[in-house]
Tab-separated table of C-alpha atoms in Angstrom:
chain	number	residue	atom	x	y	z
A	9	UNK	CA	3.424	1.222	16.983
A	10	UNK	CA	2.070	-1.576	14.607
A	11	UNK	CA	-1.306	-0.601	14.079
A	12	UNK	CA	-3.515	-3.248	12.674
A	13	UNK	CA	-7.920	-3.630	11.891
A	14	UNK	CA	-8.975	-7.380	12.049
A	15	UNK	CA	-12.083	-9.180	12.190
A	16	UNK	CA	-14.516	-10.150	9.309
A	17	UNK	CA	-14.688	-7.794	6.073
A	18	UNK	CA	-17.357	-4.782	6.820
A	19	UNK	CA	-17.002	-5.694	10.251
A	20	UNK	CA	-12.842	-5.207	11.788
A	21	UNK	CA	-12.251	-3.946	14.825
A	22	UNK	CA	-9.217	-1.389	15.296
A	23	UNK	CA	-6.395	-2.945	17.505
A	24	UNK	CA	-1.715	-3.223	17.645
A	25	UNK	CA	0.334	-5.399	18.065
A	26	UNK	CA	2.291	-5.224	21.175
A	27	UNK	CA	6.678	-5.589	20.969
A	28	UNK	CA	5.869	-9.464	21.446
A	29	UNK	CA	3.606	-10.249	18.515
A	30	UNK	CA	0.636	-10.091	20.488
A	31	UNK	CA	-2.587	-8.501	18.561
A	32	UNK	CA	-4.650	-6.169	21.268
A	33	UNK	CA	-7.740	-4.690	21.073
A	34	UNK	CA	-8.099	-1.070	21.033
A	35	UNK	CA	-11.847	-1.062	20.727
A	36	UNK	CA	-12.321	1.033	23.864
A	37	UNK	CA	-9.677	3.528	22.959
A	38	UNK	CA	-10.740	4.645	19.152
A	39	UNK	CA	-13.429	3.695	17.062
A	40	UNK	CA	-11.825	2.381	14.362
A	41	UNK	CA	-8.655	3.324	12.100
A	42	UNK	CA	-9.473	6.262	9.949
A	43	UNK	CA	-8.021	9.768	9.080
A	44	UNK	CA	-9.115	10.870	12.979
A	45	UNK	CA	-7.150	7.853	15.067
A	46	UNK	CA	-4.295	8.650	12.865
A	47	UNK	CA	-4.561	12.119	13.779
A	48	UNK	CA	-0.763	13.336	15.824
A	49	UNK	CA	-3.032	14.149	19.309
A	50	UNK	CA	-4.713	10.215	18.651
A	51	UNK	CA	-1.287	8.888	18.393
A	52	UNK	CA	0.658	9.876	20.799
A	53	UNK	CA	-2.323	9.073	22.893
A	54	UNK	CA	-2.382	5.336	22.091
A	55	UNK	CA	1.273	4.929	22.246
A	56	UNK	CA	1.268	6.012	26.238
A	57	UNK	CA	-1.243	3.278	26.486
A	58	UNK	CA	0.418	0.318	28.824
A	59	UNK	CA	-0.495	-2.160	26.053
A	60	UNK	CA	0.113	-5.274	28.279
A	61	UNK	CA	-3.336	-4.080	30.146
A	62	UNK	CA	-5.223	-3.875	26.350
A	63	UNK	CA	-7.457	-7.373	25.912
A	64	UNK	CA	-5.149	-9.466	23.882
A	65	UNK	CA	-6.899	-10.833	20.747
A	66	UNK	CA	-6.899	-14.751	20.782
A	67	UNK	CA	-6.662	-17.065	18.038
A	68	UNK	CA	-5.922	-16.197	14.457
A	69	UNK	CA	-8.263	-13.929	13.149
A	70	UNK	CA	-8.515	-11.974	9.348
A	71	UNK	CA	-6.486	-9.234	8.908
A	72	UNK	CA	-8.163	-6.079	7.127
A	73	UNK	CA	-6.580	-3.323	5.397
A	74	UNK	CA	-5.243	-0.823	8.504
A	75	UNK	CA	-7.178	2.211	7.369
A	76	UNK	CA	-10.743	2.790	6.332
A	77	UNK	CA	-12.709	6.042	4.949
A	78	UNK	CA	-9.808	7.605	3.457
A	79	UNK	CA	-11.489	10.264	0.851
A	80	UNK	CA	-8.206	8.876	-1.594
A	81	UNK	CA	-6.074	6.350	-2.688
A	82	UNK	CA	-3.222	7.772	-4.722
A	83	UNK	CA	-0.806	5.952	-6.617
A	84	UNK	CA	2.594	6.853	-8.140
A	85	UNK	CA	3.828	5.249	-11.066
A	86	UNK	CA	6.977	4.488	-12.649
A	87	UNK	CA	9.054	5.515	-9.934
A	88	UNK	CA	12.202	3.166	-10.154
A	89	UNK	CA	14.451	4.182	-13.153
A	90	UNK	CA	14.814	0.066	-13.969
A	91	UNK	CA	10.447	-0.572	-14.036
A	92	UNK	CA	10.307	2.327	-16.093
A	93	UNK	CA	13.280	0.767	-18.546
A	94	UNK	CA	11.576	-2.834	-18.173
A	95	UNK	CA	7.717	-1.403	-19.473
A	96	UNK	CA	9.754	0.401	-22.309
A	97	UNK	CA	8.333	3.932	-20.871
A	98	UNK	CA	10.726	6.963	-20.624
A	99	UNK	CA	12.173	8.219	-17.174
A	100	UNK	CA	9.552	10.570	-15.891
A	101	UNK	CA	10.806	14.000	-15.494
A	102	UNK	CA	7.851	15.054	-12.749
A	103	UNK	CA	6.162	12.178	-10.662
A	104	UNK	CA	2.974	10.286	-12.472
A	105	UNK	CA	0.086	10.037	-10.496
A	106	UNK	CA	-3.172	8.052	-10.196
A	107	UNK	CA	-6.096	7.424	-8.645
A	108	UNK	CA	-7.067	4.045	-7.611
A	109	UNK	CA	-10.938	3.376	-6.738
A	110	UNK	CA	-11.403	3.041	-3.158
A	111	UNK	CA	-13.424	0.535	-3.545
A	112	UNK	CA	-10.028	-1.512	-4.777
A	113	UNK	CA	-8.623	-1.493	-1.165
A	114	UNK	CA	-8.581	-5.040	0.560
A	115	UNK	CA	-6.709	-6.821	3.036
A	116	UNK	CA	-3.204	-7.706	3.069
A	117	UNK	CA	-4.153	-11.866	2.704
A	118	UNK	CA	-7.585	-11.657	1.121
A	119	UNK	CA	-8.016	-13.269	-2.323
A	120	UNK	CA	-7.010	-11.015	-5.414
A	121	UNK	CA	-9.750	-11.141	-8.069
A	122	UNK	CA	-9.014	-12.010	-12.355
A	123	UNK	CA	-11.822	-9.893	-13.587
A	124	UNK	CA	-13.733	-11.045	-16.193
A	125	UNK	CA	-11.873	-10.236	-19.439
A	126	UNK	CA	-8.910	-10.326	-17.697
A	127	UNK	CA	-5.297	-11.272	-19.890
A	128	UNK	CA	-2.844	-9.492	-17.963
A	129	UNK	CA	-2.908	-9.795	-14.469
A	130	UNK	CA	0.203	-8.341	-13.033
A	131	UNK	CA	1.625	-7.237	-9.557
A	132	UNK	CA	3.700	-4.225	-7.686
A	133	UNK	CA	5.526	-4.179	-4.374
A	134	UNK	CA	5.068	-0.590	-3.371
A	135	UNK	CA	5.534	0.827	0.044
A	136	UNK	CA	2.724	3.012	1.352
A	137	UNK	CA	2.173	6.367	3.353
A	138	UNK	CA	-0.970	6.705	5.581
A	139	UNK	CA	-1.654	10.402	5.878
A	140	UNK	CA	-2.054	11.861	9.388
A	141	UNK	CA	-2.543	15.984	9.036
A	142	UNK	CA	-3.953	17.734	5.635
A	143	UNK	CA	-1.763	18.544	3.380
A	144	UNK	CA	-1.968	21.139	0.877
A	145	UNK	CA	0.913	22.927	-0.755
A	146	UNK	CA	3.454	21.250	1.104
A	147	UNK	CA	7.281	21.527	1.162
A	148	UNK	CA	9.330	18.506	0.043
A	149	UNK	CA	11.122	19.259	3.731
A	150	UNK	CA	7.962	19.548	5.388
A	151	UNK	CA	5.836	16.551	3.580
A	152	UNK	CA	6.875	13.902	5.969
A	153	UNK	CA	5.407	15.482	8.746
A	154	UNK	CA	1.795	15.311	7.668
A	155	UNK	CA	2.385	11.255	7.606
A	156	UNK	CA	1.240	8.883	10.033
A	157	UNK	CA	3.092	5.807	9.125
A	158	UNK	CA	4.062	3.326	6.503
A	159	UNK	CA	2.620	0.076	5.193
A	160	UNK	CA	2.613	-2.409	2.136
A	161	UNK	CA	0.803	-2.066	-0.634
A	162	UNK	CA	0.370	-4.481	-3.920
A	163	UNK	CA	-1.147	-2.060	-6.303
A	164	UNK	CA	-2.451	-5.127	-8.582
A	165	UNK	CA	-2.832	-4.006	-12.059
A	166	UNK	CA	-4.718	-5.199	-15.055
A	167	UNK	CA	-2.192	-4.223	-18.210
A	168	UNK	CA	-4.503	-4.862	-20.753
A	169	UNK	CA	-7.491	-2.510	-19.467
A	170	UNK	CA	-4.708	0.179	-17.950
A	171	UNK	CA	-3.175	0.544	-21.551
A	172	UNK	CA	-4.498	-1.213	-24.478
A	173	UNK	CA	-8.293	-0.138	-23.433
A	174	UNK	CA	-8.313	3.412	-23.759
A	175	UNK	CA	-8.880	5.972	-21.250
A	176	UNK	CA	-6.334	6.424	-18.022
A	177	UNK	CA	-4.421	3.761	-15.943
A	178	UNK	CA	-7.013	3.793	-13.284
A	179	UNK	CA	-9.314	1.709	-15.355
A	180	UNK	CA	-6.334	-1.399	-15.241
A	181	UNK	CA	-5.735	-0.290	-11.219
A	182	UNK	CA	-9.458	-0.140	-9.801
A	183	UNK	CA	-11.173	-3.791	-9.607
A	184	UNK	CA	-11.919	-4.936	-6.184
A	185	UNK	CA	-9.535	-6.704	-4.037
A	186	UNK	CA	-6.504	-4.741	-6.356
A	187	UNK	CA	-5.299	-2.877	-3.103
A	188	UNK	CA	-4.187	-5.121	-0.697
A	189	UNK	CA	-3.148	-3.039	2.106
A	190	UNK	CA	-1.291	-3.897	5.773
A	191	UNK	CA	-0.852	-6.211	7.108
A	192	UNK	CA	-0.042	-3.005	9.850
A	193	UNK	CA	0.393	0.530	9.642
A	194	UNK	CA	3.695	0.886	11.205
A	195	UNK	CA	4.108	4.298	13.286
A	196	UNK	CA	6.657	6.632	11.279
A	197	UNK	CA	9.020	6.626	14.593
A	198	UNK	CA	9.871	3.531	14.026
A	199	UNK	CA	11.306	3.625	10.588
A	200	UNK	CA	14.356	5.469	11.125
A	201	UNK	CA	15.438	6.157	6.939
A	202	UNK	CA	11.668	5.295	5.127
A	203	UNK	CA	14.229	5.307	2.130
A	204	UNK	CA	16.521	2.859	3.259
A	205	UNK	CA	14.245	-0.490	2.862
A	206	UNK	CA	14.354	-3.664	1.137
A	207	UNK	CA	11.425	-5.255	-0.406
A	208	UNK	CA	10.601	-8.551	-2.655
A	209	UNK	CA	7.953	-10.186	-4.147
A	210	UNK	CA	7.376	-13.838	-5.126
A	211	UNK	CA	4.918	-15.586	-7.374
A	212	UNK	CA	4.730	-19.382	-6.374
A	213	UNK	CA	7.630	-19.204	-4.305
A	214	UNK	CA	9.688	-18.021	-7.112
A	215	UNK	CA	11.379	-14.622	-6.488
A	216	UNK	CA	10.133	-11.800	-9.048
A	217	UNK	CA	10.851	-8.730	-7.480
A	218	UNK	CA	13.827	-7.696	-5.381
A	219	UNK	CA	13.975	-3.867	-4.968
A	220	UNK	CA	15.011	-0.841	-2.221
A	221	UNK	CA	13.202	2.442	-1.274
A	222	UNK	CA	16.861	3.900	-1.748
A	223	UNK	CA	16.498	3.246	-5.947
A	224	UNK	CA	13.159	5.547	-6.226
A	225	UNK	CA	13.520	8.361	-8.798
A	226	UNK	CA	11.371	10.850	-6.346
A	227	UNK	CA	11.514	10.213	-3.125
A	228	UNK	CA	8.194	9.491	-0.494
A	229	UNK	CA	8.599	12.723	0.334
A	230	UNK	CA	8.887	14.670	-2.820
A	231	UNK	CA	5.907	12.674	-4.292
A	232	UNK	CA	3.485	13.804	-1.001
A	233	UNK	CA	4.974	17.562	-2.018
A	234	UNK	CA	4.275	16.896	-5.299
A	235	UNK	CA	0.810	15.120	-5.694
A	236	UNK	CA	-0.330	17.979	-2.773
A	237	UNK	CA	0.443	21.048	-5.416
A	238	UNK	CA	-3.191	19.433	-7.198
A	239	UNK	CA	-5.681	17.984	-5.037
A	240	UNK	CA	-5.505	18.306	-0.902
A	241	UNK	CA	-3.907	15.309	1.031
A	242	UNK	CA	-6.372	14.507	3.758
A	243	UNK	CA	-5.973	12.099	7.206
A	244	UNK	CA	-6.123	8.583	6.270
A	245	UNK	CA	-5.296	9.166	2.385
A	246	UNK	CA	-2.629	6.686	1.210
A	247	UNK	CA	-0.308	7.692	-1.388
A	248	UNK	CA	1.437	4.506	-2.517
A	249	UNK	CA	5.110	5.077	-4.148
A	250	UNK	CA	5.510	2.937	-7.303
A	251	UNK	CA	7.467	-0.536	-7.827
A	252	UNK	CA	10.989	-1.893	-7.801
A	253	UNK	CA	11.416	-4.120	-11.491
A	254	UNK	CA	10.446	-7.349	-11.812
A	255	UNK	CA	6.880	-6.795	-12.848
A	256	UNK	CA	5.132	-9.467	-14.931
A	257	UNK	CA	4.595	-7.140	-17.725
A	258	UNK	CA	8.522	-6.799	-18.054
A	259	UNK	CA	9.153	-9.831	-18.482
A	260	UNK	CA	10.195	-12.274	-21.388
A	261	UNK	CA	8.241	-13.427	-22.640
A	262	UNK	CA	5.712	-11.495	-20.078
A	263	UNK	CA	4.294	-13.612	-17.474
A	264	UNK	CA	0.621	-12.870	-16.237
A	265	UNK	CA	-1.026	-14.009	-13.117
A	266	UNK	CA	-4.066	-17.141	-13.123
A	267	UNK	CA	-6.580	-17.998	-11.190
A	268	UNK	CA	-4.724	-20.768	-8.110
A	269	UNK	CA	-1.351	-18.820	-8.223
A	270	UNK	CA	0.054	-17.628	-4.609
A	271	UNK	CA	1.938	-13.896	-4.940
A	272	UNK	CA	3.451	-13.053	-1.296
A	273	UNK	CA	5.537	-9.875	-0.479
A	274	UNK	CA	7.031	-7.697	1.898
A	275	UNK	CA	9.255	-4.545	2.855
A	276	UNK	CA	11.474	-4.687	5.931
A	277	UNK	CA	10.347	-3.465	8.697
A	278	UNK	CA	6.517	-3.963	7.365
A	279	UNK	CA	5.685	-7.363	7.436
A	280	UNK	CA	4.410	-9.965	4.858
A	281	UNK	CA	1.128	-10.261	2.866
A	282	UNK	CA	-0.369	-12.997	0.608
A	283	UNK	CA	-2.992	-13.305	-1.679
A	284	UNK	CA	-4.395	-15.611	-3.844
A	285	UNK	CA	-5.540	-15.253	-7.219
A	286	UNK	CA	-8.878	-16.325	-7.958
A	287	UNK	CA	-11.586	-15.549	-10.694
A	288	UNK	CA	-14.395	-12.899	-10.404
C-alpha cells in the first residue's frame, strides 16, 4: 500500500493511493496516520479494504508528511563511505545518530525555510523507516519486523549552525520545514530488497546526488538494532538512514542553497518530492 495524509497543514486527512494513481480517502477507516494505523492488526486491515469502493479524492490537493505524532525523529549520519570521504569525516566504526526536532517535519512539496543567519543551506536524499511495533533491544535479524514501511526523507541541514556553532548536529538539522517527509509511506511488502534502491537529487534541474541503498556502511536494519540498544523505538518513529555523496557541503568550491532555488528528489519505488527554498 501507498499510504498518503493530504489536505491543508494542521488539517490532512489520512487516505492511499489505489494501483492506478488514484488518491482515496480513508477517513472512515482510521483517524489519521500515526504510530496506531501503522500498527500490523491496522494494516493488514486496510489492505483487505476493496479500495475501488473508498471515495476517491478529486482534484489536486497538498500533500502532508504521511505520519504525524511520532514521539521521534531519528537521523543517521554519515552512512555512505563516499559522504563521509566528501565532508572530510572518518568512516564511522558504530552508526551516528541524531535527533531531529519534530517540529522540523513537513511535507514532501512544502517550501523549505533559509533561517535567519543562514550561510549554508545544504540537502540529503535519505530513505526513511516508519516504525510499526516498539522496539527495544532488537536483533539486527529481527529489526525489520517492527517497520511499517519506507518513505523519502530530505533531512535539510544548516552546516554552519550543525558544526561551526557549537553544541550537537541537531541544532543545524531542527528548523521548521527541514524534514520533508512522503510523498507516501509505502507498505514494506512492497519493497522486495529495501537495500537494493536507487535514489537522486537535483538542485535546479542539475543532478547533485546519484546514490543506492546497496552503498550504506550499516544497513536499515542494523541502524534500527542499533539506535534501539539507547532509547525505545516507538509506532510512528522514523529513523531516517543517512545520504548518498553529492551534498552541497562536499563540493568545490561548496555550493549552498538560496532563497528561489528548486531541490527535487526521489528513491525508486518511493516517489518524488520538491521543495522550494524560501527565506524565514
Amino acid at each position: 500500500m501507498k499510504l498518503v495524509r493530504y489536505g491543508t497543514m494542521g488539517q490532512e486527512k489520512p487516505g492511499l493511493i489505489d494501483k492506478s494513481g488514484q488518491l482515496r480517502d480513508l477517513s472512515a477507516q482510521v483517524k489519521d496516520l500515526n504510530g496506531e494505523a501503522y500498527a500490523p492488526a491496522s494494516l493488514a486491515k486496510l489492505a483487505g479494504l476493496d479500495t475501488s469502493k473508498l471515495p476517491a479524492v478529486d482534484g489536486k490537493p497538498r500533500i502532508g508528511a504521511p505520519v504525524t505524532g511520532m514521539s521521534k525523529f531519528v537521523a543517521i549520519g554519515l552512512n555512505y563511505v563516499d559522504h563521509a570521504k566528501e565532508t572530510g569525516s572518518p568512516i564511522p566504526s558504530e552508526p551516528i545518530f541524531f535527533l531531529k526536532s519534530n517540529t522540523s517535519l513537513s511535507g514532501p512539496n512544502d517550501a523549505v525555510e533559509k533561517p535567519r543567519g543562514s550561510t549554508k543551506l545544504d540537502w540529503e536524499v535519505e530513505i526513511a523507516a516508519i516504525i510499526g511495533t516498539r522496539a527495544k533491544y532488537v536483533s539486527e535479524a529481527d529489526a525489520l519486523n517492527h517497520v511499517a514501511g519506507y518513505c523519502i526523507c530530505n533531512d535539510v541541514s544548516e552546516r554552519n549552525f550543525q558544526l561551526e556553532r557549537g553544541g550537537t548536529w541537531t541544532k543545524g538539522k531542527s528548523h521548521d520545514t527541514f524534514g520533508p517527509l512522503g510523498p507516501w509511506l509505502v507498505t514494506k511488502d512492497e519493497i522486495p530488497d529495501v537495500q537494493k534502491l536507487s535514489m537522486w537529487l537535483d538542485v535546479n534541474g542539475k543532478r547533485c546526488q546519484t546514490g543506492s541503498t546497496s552503498t550504506m556502511i550499516f544497513t536499515i536494519a542494523q541502524c534500527i538494532s542499533y539506535v534501539s540498544q539507547f532509547l525505545t523505538l516507538l509506532p510512528g518513529d522514523i529513523v531516517t538512514t543517512g545520504t548518498p555523496p553529492g551534498v552541497g557541503a562536499g563540493m568545490k568550491p561548496p555550493k549552498f542553497l538560496n532563497a528561489g532555488d528548486v531541490v527535487t528528489l526521489g528513491i525508486e519505488g518511493l516517489g518524488e518530492q520538491r521543495q522550494e527554498i524560501v527565506a524565514a
